[in-house]
Amino acid sequence: ENIKIVTTAMQVPERVVTNDELTELMDTSDEWIYPRTGIHQRHVVTTENTSDLATSVAKKLLEQSGWGAADLDFIIVGTMSPDALSPHTAAIVQGNIEAPNAFAFDLNAACSGFVYGMSVASSFLSSGRYQKGMFIGAEVLSKLVDWKDRTVSVLFGDGAGGVLLEKTDEPAGLIAEELRSFGDRGQAILTGRFANKNAFAGEISPLDPYFHQEGRSVYSFATREVPKVMKKALEKAGLEADDVDFYLAHQANKRIVESMAKNFGQPMDKFPTNMEEYGNTSAGSTAILLDELRRSGQIKPGMKIAFVGFGGGLAIGVQIWQL
Ligand SMILES: O=C(O)C1CCN(c2ccc(-c3cc(CO)ccc3Cl)cn2)CC1
């Protein structure tokens, strides 16, 4: 079954925080942050929560496509920073845009959330059970980091991006995917841990809920394991690296994206980056990049695009699409 990405949209909070502004909060500098990460600034919420960013994306998607909210069969939100466990963020969006025929749920695959979400959404459509769907990657990571911890708070940003998908007769759709998990290495990226406090467990030491990562081991995970998964997806697609027009990699770290491009012998302009502006927005990052490239006309129908997610879990997801 063929599937079309009908349109894309993004939403980032107004408030920009530059590396220089962070030096007022903690002992850091642009000279430390930028060379290691490629990040100059990030957008941070002031009043909005994850569902607000996602709702803005949803409204733009409907406006741009001419679809009515009642046309939607489902709304999936990929997030590791939901407003709450209940109601889940996708349900809040469904209520906000008044989409009576859409069932909604969140999925959490951390920074692979966009790819895993596109996999689930496209599978719903390929099954023939549903016709029109919305997938949004949305994060407010600023609530998960300790803003006194300069090793991680400088890496992340808030933002959301999404797509509308529908079945089509056109020769467009998912060509191949490879989704992998590495649960044995999960301790390398931690956040949002909360301790059990039931009346029967006796004294439990509280867990700190903040973001912690073993930068070096995640870095080597990303540079060693991700290329293997990309090669597997290309193999399944019967494609060579040169056949793909753009590789949209999770925007965690510019050095990692550069090493991927080098690994595949591709020019950097096939591995566009925008972490300079947004930092790492986890499940939002690939969707935001896709929207910017579609709006600038760099990504067009007929192209072959690879989405490459990697991060918390640890997990990796690669999908190759024919637009
Ligand atoms: O300390 C240093 O010199 C540097 C500072 C920057 N580093 C890293 C390492 C890993 C990540 C990362 C994080 C996530 C979590 O969403 C997902 C995916 C990745 Cl690849 C981001 N930055 C390496 C060490």
CSV table of C-alpha atoms and ligand atoms in Angstrom, one decimal, residues 32-33 36-37 39 80 110-111 141 151 154-156 188-189 211 213-223 250-254 256 260 280-282 310-312 314, ligand 1:
chain,number,residue,atom,x,y,z
A,32,TRP,CA,32.8,25.2,25.2
A,33,ILE,CA,29.3,24.3,23.9
A,36,ARG,CA,31.4,20.0,21.0
A,37,THR,CA,27.8,20.1,20.0
A,39,ILE,CA,24.5,24.2,19.2
A,80,MET,CA,9.4,11.5,26.2
A,110,ALA,CA,12.9,8.9,23.1
A,111,CYS,CA,15.0,10.4,20.3
A,141,LEU,CA,12.8,18.6,27.5
A,151,THR,CA,26.9,19.0,31.2
A,154,VAL,CA,23.1,23.0,27.4
A,155,LEU,CA,22.2,20.2,25.0
A,156,PHE,CA,18.4,20.2,24.9
A,188,ALA,CA,23.5,5.7,29.4
A,189,ILE,CA,20.5,8.1,29.0
A,211,PHE,CA,18.4,14.1,32.7
A,213,GLN,CA,23.8,10.8,30.1
A,214,GLU,CA,27.1,9.1,29.6
A,215,GLY,CA,28.1,11.4,26.8
A,216,ARG,CA,31.1,9.4,25.6
A,217,SER,CA,29.3,6.0,25.5
A,218,VAL,CA,26.2,7.5,23.8
A,219,TYR,CA,28.6,9.2,21.3
A,220,SER,CA,30.4,5.9,20.5
A,221,PHE,CA,27.0,4.1,20.4
A,222,ALA,CA,25.7,6.6,17.8
A,223,THR,CA,28.8,6.5,15.7
A,250,HIS,CA,18.3,13.1,14.9
A,251,GLN,CA,19.8,16.5,15.8
A,252,ALA,CA,21.6,15.5,19.0
A,253,ASN,CA,25.2,16.5,18.1
A,254,LYS,CA,26.8,18.0,15.0
A,256,ILE,CA,27.8,12.7,15.2
A,260,MET,CA,27.7,9.6,9.7
A,280,ASN,CA,18.4,18.5,20.8
A,281,THR,CA,14.5,18.3,20.7
A,282,SER,CA,14.4,14.5,20.8
A,310,PHE,CA,18.9,7.2,17.8
A,311,GLY,CA,19.1,7.8,21.6
A,312,GLY,CA,17.3,6.9,24.7
A,314,LEU,CA,18.9,2.9,23.9
B,1,LIG,O1,31.0,16.3,26.8
B,1,LIG,C1,31.3,16.4,25.6
B,1,LIG,O2,32.4,16.8,25.2
B,1,LIG,C2,30.3,16.0,24.6
B,1,LIG,C3,29.0,16.7,24.7
B,1,LIG,C4,28.0,16.2,23.7
B,1,LIG,N1,27.9,14.7,23.6
B,1,LIG,C5,26.8,14.1,23.3
B,1,LIG,C6,26.7,12.7,23.3
B,1,LIG,C7,25.5,12.1,23.0
B,1,LIG,C8,24.4,12.9,22.8
B,1,LIG,C9,23.1,12.3,22.5
B,1,LIG,C10,22.1,12.5,23.4
B,1,LIG,C11,20.8,12.0,23.2
B,1,LIG,C12,19.8,12.2,24.2
B,1,LIG,O3,18.6,12.8,23.6
B,1,LIG,C13,20.5,11.2,22.1
B,1,LIG,C14,21.5,10.9,21.2
B,1,LIG,C15,22.8,11.5,21.4
B,1,LIG,CL1,24.1,11.1,20.3
B,1,LIG,C16,24.5,14.3,22.8
B,1,LIG,N2,25.7,14.9,23.0
B,1,LIG,C17,29.2,14.0,23.6
B,1,LIG,C18,30.1,14.5,24.7
